[in-house]
Short mmCIF file of C-alpha atoms and ligand atoms in Angstrom, two decimals:
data_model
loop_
_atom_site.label_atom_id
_atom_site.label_comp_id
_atom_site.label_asym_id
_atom_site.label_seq_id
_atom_site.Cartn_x
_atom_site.Cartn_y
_atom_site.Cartn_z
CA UNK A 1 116.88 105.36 63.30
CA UNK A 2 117.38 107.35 66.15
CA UNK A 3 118.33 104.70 69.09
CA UNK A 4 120.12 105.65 71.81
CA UNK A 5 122.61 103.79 74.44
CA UNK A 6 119.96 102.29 76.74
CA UNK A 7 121.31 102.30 80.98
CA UNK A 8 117.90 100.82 81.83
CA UNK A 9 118.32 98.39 84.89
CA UNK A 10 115.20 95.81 83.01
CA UNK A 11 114.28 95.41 81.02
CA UNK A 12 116.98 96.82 79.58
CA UNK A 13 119.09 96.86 76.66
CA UNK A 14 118.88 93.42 74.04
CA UNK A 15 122.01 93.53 71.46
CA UNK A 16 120.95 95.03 68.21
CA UNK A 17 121.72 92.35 65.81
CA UNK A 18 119.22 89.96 68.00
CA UNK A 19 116.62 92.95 67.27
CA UNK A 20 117.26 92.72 63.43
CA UNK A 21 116.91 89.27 63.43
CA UNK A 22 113.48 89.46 65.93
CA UNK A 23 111.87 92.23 63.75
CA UNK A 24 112.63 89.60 60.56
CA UNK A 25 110.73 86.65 62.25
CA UNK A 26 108.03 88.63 63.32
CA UNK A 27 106.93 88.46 59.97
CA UNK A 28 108.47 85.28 59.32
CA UNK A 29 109.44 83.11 61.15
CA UNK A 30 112.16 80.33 59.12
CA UNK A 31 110.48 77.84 56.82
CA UNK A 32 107.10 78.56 58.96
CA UNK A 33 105.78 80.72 56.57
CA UNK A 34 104.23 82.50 59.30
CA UNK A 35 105.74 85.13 62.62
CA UNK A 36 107.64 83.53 65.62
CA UNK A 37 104.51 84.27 67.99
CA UNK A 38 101.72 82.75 65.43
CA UNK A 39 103.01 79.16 65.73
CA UNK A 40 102.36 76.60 68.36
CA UNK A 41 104.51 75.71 71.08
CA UNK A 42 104.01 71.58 70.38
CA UNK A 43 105.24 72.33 66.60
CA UNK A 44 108.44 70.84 65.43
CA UNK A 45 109.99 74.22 65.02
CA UNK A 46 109.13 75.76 68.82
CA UNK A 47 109.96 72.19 70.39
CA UNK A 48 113.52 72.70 68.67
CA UNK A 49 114.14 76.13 69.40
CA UNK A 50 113.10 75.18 73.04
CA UNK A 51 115.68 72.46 73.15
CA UNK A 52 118.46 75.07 71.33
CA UNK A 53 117.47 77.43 74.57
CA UNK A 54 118.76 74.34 76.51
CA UNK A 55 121.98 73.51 75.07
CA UNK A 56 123.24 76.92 74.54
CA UNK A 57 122.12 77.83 78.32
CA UNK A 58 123.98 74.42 79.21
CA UNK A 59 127.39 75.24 77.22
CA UNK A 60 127.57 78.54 78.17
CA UNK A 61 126.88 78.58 81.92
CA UNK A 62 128.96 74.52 81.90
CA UNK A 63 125.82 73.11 83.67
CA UNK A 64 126.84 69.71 84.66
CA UNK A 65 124.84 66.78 83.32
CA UNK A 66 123.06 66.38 87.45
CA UNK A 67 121.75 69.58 86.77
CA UNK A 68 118.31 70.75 85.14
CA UNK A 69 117.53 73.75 83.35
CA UNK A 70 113.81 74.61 83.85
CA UNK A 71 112.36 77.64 82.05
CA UNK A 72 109.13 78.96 83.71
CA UNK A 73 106.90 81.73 84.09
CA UNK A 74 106.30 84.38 86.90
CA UNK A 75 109.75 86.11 87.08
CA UNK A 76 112.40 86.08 90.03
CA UNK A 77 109.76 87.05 92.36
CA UNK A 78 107.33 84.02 92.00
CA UNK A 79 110.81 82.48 92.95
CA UNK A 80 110.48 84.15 96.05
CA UNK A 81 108.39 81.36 96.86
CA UNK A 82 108.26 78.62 94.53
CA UNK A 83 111.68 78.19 95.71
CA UNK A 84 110.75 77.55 99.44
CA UNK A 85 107.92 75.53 98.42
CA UNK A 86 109.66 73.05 96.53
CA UNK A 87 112.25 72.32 98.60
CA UNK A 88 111.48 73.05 102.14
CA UNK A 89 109.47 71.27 104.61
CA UNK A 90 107.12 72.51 107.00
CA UNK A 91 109.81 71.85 109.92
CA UNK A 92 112.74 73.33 107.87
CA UNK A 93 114.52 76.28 107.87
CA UNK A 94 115.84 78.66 105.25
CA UNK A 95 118.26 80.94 105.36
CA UNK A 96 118.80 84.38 103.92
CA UNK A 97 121.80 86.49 103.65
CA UNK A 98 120.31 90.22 103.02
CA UNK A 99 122.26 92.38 100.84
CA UNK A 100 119.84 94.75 99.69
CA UNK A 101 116.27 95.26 97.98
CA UNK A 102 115.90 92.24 96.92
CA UNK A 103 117.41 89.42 98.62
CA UNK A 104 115.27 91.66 101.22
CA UNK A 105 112.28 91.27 99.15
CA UNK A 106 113.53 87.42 98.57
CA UNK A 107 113.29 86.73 102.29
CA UNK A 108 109.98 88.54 102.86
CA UNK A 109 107.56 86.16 100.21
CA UNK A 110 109.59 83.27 101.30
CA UNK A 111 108.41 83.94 104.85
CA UNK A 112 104.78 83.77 103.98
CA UNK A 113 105.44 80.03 102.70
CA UNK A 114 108.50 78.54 104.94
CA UNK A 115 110.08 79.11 108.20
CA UNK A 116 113.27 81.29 107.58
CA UNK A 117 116.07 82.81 108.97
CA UNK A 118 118.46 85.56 108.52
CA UNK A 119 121.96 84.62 108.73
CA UNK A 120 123.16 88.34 108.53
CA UNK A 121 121.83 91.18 106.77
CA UNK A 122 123.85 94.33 105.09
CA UNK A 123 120.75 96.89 106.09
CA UNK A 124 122.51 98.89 109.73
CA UNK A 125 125.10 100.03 106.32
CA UNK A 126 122.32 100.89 104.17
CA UNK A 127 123.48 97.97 101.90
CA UNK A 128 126.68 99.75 101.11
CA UNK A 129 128.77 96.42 101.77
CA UNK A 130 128.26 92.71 102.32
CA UNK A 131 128.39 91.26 105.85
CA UNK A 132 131.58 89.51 106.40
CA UNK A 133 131.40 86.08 106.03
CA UNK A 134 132.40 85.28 109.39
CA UNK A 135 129.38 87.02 111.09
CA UNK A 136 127.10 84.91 109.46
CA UNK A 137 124.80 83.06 111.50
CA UNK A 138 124.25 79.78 109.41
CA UNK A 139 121.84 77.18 110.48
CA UNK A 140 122.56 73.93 110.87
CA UNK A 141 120.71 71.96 108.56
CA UNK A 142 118.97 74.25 106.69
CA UNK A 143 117.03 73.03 103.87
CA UNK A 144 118.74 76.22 101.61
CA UNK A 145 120.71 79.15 101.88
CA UNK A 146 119.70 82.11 99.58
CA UNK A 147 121.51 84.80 97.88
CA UNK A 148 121.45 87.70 95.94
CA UNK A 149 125.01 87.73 94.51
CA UNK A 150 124.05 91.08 92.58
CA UNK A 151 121.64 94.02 94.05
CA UNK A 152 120.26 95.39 91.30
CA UNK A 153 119.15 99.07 92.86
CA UNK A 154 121.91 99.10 95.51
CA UNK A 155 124.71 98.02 93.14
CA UNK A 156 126.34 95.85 95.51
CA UNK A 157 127.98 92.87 94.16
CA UNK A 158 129.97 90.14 95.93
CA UNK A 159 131.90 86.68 94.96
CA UNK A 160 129.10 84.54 94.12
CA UNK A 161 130.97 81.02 95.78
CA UNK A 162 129.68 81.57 98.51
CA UNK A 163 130.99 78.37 100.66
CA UNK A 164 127.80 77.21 103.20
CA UNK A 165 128.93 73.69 103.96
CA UNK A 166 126.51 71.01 103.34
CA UNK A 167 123.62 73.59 102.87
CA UNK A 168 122.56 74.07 99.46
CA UNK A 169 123.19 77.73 97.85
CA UNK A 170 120.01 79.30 96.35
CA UNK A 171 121.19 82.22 94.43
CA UNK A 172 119.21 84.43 92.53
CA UNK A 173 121.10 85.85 89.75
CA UNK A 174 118.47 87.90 87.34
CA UNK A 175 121.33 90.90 86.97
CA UNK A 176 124.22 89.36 86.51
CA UNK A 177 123.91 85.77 85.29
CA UNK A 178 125.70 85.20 82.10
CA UNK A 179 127.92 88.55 83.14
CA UNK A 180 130.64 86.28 83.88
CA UNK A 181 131.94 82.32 84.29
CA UNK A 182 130.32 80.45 87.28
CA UNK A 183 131.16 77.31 88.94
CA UNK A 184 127.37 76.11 88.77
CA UNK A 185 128.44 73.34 91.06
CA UNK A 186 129.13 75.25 93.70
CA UNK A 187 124.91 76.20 93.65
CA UNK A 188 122.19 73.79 94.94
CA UNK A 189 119.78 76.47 92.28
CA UNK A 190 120.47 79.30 90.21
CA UNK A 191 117.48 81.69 89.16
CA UNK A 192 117.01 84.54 86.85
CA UNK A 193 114.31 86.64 85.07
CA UNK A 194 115.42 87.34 81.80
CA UNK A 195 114.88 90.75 80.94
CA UNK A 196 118.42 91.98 81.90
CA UNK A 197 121.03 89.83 80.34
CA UNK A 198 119.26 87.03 78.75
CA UNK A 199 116.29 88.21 76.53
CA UNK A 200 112.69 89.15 76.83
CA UNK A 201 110.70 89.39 80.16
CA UNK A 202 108.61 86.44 80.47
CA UNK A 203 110.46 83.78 80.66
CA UNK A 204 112.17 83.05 83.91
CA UNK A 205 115.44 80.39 84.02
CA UNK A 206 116.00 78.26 87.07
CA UNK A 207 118.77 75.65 86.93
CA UNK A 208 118.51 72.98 89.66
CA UNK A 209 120.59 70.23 91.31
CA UNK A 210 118.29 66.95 90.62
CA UNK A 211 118.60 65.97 94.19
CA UNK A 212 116.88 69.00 95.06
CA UNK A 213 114.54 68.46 91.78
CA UNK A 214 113.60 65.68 93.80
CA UNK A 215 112.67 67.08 97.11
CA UNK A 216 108.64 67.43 97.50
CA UNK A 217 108.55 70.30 100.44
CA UNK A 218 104.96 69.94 100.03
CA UNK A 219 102.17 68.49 97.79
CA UNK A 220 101.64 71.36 95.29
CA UNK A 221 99.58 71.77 91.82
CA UNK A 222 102.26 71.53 88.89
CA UNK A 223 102.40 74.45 88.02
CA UNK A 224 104.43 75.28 91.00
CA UNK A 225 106.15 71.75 90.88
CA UNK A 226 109.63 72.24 89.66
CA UNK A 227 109.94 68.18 89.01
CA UNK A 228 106.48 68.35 86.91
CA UNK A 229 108.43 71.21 84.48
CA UNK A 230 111.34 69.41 84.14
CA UNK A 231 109.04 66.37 82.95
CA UNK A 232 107.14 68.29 80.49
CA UNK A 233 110.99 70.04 79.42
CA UNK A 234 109.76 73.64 80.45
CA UNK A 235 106.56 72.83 78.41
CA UNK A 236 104.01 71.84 80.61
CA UNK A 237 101.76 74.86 79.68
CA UNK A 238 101.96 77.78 76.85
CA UNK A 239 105.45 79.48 77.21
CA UNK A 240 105.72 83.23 76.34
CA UNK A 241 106.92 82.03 72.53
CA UNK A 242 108.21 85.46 71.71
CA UNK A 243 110.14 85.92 75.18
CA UNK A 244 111.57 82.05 74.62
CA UNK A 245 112.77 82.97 71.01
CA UNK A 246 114.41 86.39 71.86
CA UNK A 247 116.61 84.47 74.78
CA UNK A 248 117.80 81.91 72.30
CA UNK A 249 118.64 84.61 69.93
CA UNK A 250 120.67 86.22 72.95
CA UNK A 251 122.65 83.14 73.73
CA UNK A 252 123.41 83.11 70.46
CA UNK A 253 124.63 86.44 70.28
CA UNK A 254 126.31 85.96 73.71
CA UNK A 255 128.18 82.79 72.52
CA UNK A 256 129.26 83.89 68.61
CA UNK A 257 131.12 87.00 70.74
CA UNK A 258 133.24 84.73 72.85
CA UNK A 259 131.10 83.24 75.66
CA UNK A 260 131.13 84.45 79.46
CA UNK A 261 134.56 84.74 79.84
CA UNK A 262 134.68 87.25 76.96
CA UNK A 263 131.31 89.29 78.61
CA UNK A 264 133.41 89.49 82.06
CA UNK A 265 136.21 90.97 80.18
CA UNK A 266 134.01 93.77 78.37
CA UNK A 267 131.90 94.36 81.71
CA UNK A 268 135.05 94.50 84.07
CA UNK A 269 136.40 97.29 81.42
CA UNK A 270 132.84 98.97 81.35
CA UNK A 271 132.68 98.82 84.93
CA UNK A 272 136.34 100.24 85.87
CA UNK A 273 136.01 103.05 82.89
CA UNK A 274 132.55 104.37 84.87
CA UNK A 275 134.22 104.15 88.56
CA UNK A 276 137.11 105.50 87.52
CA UNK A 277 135.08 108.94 86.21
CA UNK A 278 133.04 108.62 89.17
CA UNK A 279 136.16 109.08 91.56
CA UNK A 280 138.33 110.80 89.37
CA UNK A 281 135.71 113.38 89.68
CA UNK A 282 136.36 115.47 92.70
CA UNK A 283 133.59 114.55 94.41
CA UNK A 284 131.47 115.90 91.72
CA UNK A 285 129.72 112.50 91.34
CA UNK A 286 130.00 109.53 94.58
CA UNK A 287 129.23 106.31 94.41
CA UNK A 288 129.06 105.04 98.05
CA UNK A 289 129.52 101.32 97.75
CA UNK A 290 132.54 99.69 100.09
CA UNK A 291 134.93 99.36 96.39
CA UNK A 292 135.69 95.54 97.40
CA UNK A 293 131.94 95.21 96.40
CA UNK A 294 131.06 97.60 93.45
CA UNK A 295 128.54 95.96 90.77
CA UNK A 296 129.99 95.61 87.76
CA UNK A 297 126.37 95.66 86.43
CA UNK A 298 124.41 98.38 88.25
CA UNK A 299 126.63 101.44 88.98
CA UNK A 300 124.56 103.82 91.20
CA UNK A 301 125.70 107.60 91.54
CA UNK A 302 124.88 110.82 93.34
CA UNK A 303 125.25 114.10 92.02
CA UNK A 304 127.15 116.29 94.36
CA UNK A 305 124.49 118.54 94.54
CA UNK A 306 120.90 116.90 94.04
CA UNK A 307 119.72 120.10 92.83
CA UNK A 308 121.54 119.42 89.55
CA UNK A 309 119.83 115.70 88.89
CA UNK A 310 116.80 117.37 86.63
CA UNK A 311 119.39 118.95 84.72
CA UNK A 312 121.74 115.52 84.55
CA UNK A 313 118.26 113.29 83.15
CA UNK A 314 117.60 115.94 80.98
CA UNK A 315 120.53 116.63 79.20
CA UNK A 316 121.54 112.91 79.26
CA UNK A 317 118.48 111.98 77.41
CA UNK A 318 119.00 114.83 74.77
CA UNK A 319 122.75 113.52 74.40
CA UNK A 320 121.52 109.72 73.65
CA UNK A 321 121.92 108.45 76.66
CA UNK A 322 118.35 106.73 78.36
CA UNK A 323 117.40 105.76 81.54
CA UNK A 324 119.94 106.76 83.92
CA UNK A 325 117.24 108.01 87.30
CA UNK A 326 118.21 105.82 89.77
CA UNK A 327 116.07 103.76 91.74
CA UNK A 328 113.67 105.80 94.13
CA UNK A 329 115.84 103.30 97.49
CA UNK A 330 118.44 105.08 96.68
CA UNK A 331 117.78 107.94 94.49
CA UNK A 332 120.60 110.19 92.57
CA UNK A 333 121.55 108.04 89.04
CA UNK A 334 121.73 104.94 87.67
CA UNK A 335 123.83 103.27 84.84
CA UNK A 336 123.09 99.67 84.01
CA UNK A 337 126.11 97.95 82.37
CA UNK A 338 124.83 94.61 81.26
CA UNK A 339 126.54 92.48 78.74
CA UNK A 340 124.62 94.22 75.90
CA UNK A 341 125.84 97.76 76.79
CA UNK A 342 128.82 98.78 74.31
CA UNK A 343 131.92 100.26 75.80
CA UNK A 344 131.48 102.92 73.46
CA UNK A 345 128.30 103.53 75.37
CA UNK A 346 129.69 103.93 78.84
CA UNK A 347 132.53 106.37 77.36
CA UNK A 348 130.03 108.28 75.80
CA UNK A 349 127.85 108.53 79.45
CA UNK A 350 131.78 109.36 81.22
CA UNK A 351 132.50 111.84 78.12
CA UNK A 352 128.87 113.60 79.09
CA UNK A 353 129.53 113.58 82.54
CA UNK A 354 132.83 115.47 82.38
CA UNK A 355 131.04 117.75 79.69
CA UNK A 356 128.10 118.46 82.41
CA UNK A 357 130.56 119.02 85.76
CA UNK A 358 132.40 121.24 83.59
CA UNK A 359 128.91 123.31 82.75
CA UNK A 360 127.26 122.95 85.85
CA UNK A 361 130.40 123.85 88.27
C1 LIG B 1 118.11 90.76 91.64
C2 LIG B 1 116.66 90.81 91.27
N1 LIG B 1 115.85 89.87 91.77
C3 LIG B 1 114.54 89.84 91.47
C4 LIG B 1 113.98 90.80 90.64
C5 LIG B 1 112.51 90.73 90.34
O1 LIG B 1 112.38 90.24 89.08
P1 LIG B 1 110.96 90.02 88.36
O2 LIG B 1 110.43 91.39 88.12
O3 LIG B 1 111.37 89.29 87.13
O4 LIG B 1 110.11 89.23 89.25
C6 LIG B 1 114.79 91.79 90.10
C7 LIG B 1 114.20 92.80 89.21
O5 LIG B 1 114.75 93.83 88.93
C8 LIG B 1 116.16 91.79 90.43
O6 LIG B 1 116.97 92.72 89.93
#
């Protein structure tokens, strides 16, 4: 075995024991006699793994009993617009609060479907810090307001109760949802891919408010009809099996080690033992995020000389450590801290990093 400590930002590292258990029911899956991905999605076995997804996503996120939890298909970025479709009208208005990439990206599919507008956007800063709340530019009675409480390539993170009156809060959470304990209630929808801290890509989670389960923006086929998922409990076509089973396997995993509150107590030590290096460093490495809103999740970095960043891949990949180039936004490095990310792993990356300033001068 020769695997290493894997920084990817997603998909991105899965916890090993759910990969021991996965290679197992490859084979075989349980009683089935036959591998996870052979079996049909209407059996007795996939139908109760499917409603195990739901519980476990239900106890460990405290999703109140108003509130559905849809699994679909098409990642975050079909929720780009599926999103405004559902539950905006053709004379309503959503709002966007830009933060970075992709609450940028967010804004600009939703705009081909729904009248929008941007209540404030981070970009004048090159998404180094949020827009204080107080410059926001809400609008009244606006069917939604959407946010991207964690920028995956800009590593900007920010309190994700966001407080917008009346107006539902959209957020779309696909790198840092199960990272730490959230007040569901204070969300009109929560969405995430899963391929960062959940599972498998493929399988996409949305939990929704049923009020807003309810609302018919427009007539649409089901398949883009959040109310005719939740009818058909996330089953209303054939569901990546294998990407379904992984994520139940990781909220498994996620609750036998102590739940969210335990993950936001290993990330938030992850997280301050990679800043710390980063500015204990002379300079050496920067990370240039305003430090009220650092990801704990997505640490970008610059090298103090860029000259050196061939070297820094290079030698990080020979010393076990995979997938650090940042994002070509922003360039420089990238470590990705998710919930399956060891601390031992982010000591070895601030043990290497030491090792190389001291090398490299
Ligand atoms: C915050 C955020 N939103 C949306 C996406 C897009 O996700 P997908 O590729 O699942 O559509 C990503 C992917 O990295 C992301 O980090």
């Amino acid at each position: 075995m020769s695997r290493a400590y894997n920084f990817s930002a997603g998909p991105s590292a899965i916890p090993e024991p759910v990969l021991h258990r996965a290679r197992d029911a490859l084979l075989e899956w349980g009683d089935e006699r036959a591998s996870v991905i052979e079996v049909s999605h209407r059996g007795k076995a996939f139908v109760a793994l499917v409603d195990q997804l739901q519980s476990s996503l239900r106890a460990l996120l405290g999703v109140p009993d108003d509130y559905s939890v849809l699994f679909v298909q098409g990642g975050a970025t079909q929720q780009f617009a599926q999103i405004p479709m559902n539950i905006a009208g053709p004379d309503d208005i959503g709002d966007y609060l830009i933060t970075g990439h992709w609450s940028r990206k967010a804004h600009a599919e939703a705009a081909t479907v729904a009248r929008t507008h941007v209540v404030a956007s981070g970009e004048a800063a090159n998404f180094t810090t949020v827009p204080d709340r107080a410059q926001w530019s809400l609008t009244p009675g606006a069917a939604y307001l959407h946010v991207t409480p964690n920028e995956t390539i800009q590593g900007v993170e920010f309190d994700d109760a966001v407080d917008a009156g009346a107006t539902p809060v959209v957020a779309d959470m696909s790198s840092n949802i199960l990272s730490r304990p959230v007040d569901v209630r204070r969300f009109g929808i929560i969405y995430a891919g899963a391929q960062k801290n959940m599972g498998a890509a493929g399988l996409t989670l949305v939990v929704m408010r049923d009020d807003l389960l309810a609302r018919r923006g427009r007539p649409l086929p089901n398949i883009f009809t959040f109310a005719a998922q939740a009818k058909e409990k996330s089953l209303l076509n054939t569901p990546p099996t294998f990407a379904f089973y992984i994520t139940a396997l990781v909220l498994e995993w996620v609750a036998a080690e102590g739940g969210v509150a335990e993950m936001a107590r290993r990330n938030r030590a992850k997280a301050d033992m990679l800043y710390a290096a980063i500015d204990g460093s002379n300079g050496y490495y920067r990370n240039p995020v305003d430090v009220r809103y650092r990801s704990r999740m997505n640490v970008p970095f610059t090298l103090h000389d860029a000259a050196l960043d061939e070297a820094f891949l290079s030698e990080s990949k020979a010393a076990g450590l995979l997938a650090l180039k940042g994002h070509k936004a922003v360039g420089g490095m990238r470590a990705s801290l998710y919930n399956a990310m060891p601390l031992d792993g982010v000591r070895t990356l601030v043990e290497f990093m030491a090792d190389f300033a001291r090398r490299h001068g």
